[in-house]
CSV table of C-alpha atoms in Angstrom, one decimal:
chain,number,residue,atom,x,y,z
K,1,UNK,CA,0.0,0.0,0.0
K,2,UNK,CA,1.0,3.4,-0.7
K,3,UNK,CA,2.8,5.7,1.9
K,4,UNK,CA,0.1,7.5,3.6
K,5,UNK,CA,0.2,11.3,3.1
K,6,UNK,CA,-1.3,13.2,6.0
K,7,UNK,CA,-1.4,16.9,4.5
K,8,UNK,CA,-3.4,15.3,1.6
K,9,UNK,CA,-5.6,13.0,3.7
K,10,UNK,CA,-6.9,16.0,6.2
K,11,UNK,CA,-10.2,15.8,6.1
K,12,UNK,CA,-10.5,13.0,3.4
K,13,UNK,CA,-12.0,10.2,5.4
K,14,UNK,CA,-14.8,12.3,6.2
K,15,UNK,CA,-15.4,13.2,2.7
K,16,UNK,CA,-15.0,9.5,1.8
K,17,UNK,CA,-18.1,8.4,3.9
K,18,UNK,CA,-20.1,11.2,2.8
K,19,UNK,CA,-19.3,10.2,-1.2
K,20,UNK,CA,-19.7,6.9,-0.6
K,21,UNK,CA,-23.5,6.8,1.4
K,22,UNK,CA,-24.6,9.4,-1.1
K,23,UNK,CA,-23.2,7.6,-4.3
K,24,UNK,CA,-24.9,4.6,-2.8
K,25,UNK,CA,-27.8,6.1,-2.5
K,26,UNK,CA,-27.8,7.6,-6.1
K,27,UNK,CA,-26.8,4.1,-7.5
K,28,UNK,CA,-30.6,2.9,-6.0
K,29,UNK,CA,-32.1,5.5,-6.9
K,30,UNK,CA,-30.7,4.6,-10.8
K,31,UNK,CA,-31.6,1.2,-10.4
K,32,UNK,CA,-35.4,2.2,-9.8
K,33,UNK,CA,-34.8,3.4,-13.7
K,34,UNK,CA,-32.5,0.4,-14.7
K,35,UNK,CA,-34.5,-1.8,-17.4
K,36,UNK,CA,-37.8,0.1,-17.0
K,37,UNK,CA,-37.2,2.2,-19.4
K,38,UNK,CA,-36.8,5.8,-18.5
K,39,UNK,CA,-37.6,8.8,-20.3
K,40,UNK,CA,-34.8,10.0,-22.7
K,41,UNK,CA,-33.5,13.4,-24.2
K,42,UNK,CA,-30.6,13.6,-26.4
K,43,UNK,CA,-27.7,16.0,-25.8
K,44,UNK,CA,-26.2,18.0,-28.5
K,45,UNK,CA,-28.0,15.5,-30.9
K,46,UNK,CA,-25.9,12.6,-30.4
K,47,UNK,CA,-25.6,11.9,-26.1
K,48,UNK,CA,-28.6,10.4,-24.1
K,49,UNK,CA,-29.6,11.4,-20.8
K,50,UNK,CA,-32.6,10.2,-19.2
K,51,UNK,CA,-34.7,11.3,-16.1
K,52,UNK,CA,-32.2,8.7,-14.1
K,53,UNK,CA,-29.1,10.7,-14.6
K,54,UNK,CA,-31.2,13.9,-13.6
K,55,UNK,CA,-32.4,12.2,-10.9
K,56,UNK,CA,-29.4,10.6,-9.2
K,57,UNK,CA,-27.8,14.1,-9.9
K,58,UNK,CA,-30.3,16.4,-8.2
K,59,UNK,CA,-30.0,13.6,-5.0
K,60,UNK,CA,-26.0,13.8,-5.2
K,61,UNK,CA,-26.5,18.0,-5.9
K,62,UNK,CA,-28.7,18.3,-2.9
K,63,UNK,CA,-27.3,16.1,-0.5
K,64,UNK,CA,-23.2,17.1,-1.2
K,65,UNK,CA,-23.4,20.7,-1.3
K,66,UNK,CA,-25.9,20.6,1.9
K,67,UNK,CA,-23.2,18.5,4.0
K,68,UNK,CA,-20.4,20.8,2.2
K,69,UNK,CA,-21.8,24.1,1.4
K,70,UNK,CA,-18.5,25.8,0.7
K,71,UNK,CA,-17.4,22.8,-2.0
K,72,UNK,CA,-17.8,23.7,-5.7
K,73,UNK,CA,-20.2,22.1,-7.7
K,74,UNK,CA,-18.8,20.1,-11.8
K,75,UNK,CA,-21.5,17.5,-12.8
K,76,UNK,CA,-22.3,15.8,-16.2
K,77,UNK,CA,-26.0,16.7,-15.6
K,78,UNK,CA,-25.8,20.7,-14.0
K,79,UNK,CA,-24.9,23.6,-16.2
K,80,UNK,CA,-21.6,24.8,-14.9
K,81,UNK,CA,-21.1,27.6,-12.4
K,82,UNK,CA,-17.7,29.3,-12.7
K,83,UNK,CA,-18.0,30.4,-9.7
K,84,UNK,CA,-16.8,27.1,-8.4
K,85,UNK,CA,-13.6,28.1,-9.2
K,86,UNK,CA,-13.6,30.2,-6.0
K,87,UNK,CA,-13.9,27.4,-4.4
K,88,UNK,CA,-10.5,25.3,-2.1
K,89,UNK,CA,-12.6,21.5,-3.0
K,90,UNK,CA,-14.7,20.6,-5.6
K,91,UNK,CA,-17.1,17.9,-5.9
K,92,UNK,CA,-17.0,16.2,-9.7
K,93,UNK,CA,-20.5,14.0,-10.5
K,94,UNK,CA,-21.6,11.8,-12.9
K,95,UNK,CA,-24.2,10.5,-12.1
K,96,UNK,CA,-24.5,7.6,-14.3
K,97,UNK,CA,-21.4,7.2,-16.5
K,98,UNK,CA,-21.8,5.0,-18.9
K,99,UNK,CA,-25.7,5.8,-19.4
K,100,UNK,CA,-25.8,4.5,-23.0
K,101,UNK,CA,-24.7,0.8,-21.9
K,102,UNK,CA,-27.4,2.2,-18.9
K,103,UNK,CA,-30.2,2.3,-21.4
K,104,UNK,CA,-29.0,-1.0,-23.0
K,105,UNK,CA,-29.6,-2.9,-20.1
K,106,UNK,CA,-25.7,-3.4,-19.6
K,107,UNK,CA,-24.7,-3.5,-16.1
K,108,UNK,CA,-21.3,-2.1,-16.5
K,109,UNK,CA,-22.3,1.7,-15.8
K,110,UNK,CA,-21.8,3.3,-12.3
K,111,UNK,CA,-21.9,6.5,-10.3
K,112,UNK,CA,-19.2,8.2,-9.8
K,113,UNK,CA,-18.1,10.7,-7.5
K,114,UNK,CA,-14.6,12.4,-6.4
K,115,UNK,CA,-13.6,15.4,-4.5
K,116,UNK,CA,-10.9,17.3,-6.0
K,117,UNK,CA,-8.3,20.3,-4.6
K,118,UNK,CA,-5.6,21.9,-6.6
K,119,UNK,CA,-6.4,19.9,-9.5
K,120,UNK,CA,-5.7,16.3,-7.7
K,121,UNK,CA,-8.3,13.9,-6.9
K,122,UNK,CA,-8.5,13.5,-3.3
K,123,UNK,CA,-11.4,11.1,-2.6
K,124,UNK,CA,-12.9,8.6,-5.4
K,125,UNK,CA,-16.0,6.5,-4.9
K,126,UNK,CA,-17.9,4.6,-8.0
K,127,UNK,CA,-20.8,3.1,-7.2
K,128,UNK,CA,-22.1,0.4,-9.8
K,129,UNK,CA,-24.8,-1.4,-8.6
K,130,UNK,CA,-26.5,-3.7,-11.5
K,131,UNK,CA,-22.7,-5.0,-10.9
K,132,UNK,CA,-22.7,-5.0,-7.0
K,133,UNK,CA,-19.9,-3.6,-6.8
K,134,UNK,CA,-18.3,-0.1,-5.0
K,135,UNK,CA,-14.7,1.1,-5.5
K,136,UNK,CA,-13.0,3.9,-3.5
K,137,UNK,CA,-9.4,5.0,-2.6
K,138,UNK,CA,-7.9,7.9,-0.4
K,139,UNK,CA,-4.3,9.1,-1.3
K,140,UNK,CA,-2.2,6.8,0.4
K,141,UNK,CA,-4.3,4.3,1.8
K,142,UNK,CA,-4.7,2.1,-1.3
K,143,UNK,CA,-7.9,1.0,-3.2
K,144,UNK,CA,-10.6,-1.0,-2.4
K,145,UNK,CA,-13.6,-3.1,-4.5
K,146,UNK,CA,-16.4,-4.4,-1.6
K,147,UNK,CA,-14.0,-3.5,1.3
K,148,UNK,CA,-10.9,-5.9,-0.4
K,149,UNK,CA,-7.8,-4.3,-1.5
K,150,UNK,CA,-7.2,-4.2,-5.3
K,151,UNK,CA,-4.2,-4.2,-7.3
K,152,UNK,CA,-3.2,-3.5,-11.5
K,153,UNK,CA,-2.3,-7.4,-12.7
K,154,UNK,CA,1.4,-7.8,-13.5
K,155,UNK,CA,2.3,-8.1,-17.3
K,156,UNK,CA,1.8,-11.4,-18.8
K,157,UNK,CA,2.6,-12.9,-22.5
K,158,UNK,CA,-0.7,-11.7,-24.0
K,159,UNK,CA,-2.0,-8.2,-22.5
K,160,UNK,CA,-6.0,-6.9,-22.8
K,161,UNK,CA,-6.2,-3.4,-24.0
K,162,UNK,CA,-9.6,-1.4,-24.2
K,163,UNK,CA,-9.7,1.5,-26.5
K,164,UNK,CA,-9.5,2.1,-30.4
K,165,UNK,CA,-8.8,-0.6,-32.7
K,166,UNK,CA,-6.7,1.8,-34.7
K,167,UNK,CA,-4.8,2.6,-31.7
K,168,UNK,CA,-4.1,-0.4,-30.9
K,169,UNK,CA,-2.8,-1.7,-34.0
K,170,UNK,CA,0.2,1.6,-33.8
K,171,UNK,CA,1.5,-0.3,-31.0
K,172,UNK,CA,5.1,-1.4,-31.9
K,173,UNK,CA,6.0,-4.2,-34.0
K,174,UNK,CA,7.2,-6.6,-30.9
K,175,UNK,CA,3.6,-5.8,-29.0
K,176,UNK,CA,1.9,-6.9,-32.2
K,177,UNK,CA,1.8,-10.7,-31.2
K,178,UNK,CA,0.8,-10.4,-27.6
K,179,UNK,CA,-2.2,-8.0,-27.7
K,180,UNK,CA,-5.7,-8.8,-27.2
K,181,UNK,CA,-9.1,-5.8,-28.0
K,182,UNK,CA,-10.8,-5.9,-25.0
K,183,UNK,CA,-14.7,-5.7,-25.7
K,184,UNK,CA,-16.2,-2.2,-25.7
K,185,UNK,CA,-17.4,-0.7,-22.3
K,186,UNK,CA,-19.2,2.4,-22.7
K,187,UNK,CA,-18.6,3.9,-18.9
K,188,UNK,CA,-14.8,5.2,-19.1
K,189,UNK,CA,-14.6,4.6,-15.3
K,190,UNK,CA,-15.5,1.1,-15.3
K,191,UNK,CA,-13.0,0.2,-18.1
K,192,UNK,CA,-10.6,2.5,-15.4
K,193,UNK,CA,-11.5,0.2,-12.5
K,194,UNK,CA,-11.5,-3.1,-14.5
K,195,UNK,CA,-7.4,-2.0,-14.9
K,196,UNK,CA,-7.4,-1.1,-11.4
K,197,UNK,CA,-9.0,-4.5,-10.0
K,198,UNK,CA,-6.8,-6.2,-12.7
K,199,UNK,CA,-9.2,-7.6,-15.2
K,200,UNK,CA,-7.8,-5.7,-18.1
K,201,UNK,CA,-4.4,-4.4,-18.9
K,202,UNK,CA,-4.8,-1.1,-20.2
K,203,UNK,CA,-6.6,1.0,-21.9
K,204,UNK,CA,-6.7,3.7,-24.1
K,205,UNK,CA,-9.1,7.2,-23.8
K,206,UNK,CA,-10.4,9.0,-26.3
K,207,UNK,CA,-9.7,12.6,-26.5
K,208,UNK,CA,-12.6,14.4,-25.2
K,209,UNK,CA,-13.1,12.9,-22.5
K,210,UNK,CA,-14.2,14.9,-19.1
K,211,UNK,CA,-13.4,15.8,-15.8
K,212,UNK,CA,-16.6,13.8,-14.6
K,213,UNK,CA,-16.0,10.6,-16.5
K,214,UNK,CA,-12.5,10.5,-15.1
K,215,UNK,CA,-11.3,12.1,-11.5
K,216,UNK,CA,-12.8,8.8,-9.0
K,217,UNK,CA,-11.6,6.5,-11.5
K,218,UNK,CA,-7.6,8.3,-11.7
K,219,UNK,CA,-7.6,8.3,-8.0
K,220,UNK,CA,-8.4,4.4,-7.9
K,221,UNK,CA,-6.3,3.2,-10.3
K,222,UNK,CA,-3.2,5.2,-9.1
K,223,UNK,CA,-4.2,3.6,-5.5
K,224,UNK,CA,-4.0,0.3,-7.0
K,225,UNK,CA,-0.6,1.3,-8.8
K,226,UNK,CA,-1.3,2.2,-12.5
K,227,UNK,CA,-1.9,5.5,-14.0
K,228,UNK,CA,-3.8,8.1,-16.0
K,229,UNK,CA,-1.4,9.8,-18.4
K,230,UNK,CA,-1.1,11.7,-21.3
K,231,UNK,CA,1.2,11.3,-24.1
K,232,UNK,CA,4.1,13.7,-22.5
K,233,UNK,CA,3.4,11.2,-18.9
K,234,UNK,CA,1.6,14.2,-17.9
K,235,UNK,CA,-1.0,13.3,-15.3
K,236,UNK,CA,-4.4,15.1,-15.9
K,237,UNK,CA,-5.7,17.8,-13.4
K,238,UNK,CA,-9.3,18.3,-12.7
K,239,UNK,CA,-11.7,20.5,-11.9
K,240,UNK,CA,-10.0,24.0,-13.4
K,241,UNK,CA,-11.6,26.4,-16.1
K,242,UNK,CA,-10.6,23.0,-18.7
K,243,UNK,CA,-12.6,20.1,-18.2
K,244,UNK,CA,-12.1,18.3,-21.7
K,245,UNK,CA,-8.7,16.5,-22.1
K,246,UNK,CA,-6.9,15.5,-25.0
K,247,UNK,CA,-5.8,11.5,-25.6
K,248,UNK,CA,-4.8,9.2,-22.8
K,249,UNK,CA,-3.8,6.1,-21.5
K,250,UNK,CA,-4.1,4.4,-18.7
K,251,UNK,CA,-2.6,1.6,-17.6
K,252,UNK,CA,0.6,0.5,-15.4
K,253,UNK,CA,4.6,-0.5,-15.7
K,254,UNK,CA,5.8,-1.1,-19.6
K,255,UNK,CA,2.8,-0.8,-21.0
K,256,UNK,CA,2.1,2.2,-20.1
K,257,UNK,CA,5.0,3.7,-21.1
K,258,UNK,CA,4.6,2.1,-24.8
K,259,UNK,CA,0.8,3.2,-25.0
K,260,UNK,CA,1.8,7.1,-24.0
K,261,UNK,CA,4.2,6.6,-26.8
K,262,UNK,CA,1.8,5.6,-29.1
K,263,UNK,CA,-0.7,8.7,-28.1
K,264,UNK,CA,2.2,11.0,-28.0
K,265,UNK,CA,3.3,9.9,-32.0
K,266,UNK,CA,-0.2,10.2,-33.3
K,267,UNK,CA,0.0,13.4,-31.7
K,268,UNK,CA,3.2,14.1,-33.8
């Protein structure tokens, strides 16, 4: 387990237990609209949303900001308020991620929730219940899936990677043989915690991706001793003015030095 930071883990705990009744909460609330088809709308013409994800948000809106009134406020499902830049801690929301696999009827979607300060993730809860399963991790104190430490897998002769197809085949020449498309799983921070418990390699992100779809997830897989990078091995910060990030990958060891390389020479 990580060496536990103290400066970074004041007050942590207690936002930890506050994320992860309220995600909990939110995740039944969801599951109410899970397979019962729920109303839908379609964002910008090509995202859905349906009354879940407006529901589980206002519960996570109303029930955050009333415990932590001076937190900022950056959800999928609430127009954005710069004045939460103003703010030391932010809480970032989605409240389902994955909500097209939601609508499916695939289980792999979940709530997920993070407090962030100085652009670093300091708590991360995601909550997926159709899979019954909750992930969190404080800095330091490792990560956890149903109470029980998790860990990235160690690389083997054949390696899973989620992500593009095209992106996959620029890997290099000696990677060629030993790599395996993992099947598609629309919530970006499942596919992160399926690296994290060790059930898939690595994977690579889109650009475009936001804040919301990432901060728990980076904060659980770096607990379990991988990483979210881009393809300079920057990390990504969260919850400033920029919410939208470029290509990434996220993995551990090797391979994720070889898949930043592959990001950083498309990005050539």
């Amino acid at each position: 387990m990580p060496e536990r930071d103290p400066v970074i883990s004041a007050g942590a705990s207690e936002d930890l237990d506050l994320l992860r009744d309220a995600a909990r909460e939110a995740g039944a609330i969801a599951m109410r609209y899970f397979g019962n088809n729920p109303q839908v709308w379609m964002k910008g013409g090509t995202s859905p949303v349906s009354e879940a994800d407006h529901a589980a948000d206002a519960y996570l809106r109303d029930t955050l900001l009333a415990a932590r009134p001076d937190y900022g406020w950056l959800s999928e499902e609430t127009t954005d308020d710069p004045a939460r830049l103003l703010a030391r801690r932010t809480f970032v929301v989605d409240p389902i991620d994955g909500t097209r696999g939601f609508l499916e009827g695939l289980r792999s979607w979940c709530v997920s929730v993070a407090v962030v300060e100085n652009g670093r993730t300091l708590t991360g809860v995601l909550e997926c219940p159709a899979k019954g399963e909750t992930y969190w991790a404080l800095p330091g104190h490792g990560a956890f899936r149903n109470g029980k430490p998790i860990a990235v897998r160690g690389l083997g002769k054949t390696v899973e990677i989620g992500g593009l197809k095209q992106l996959i085949d620029l890997m290099p020449a000696q990677w060629q043989g030993r790599v395996r498309r993992a099947a598609h799983i629309p919530s970006l921070a499942y596919r992160l915690a399926m690296v994290a418990n060790g059930t898939l390699d690595a994977t690579f992100v889109k650009p475009n991706a936001h804040d919301w779809d990432i901060a728990a997830a980076d904060l659980i897989l770096r607990e379990a001793g991988g990483a979210v990078l881009d393809g300079h091995g920057r990390a990504p910060l969260y919850a400033g003015e920029i919410i939208r990030h470029g290509a990434l990958v996220a993995g551990s060891g090797q391979l994720l030095t070889v898949l930043a390389g592959v990001i950083a020479d498309t990005e050539a």
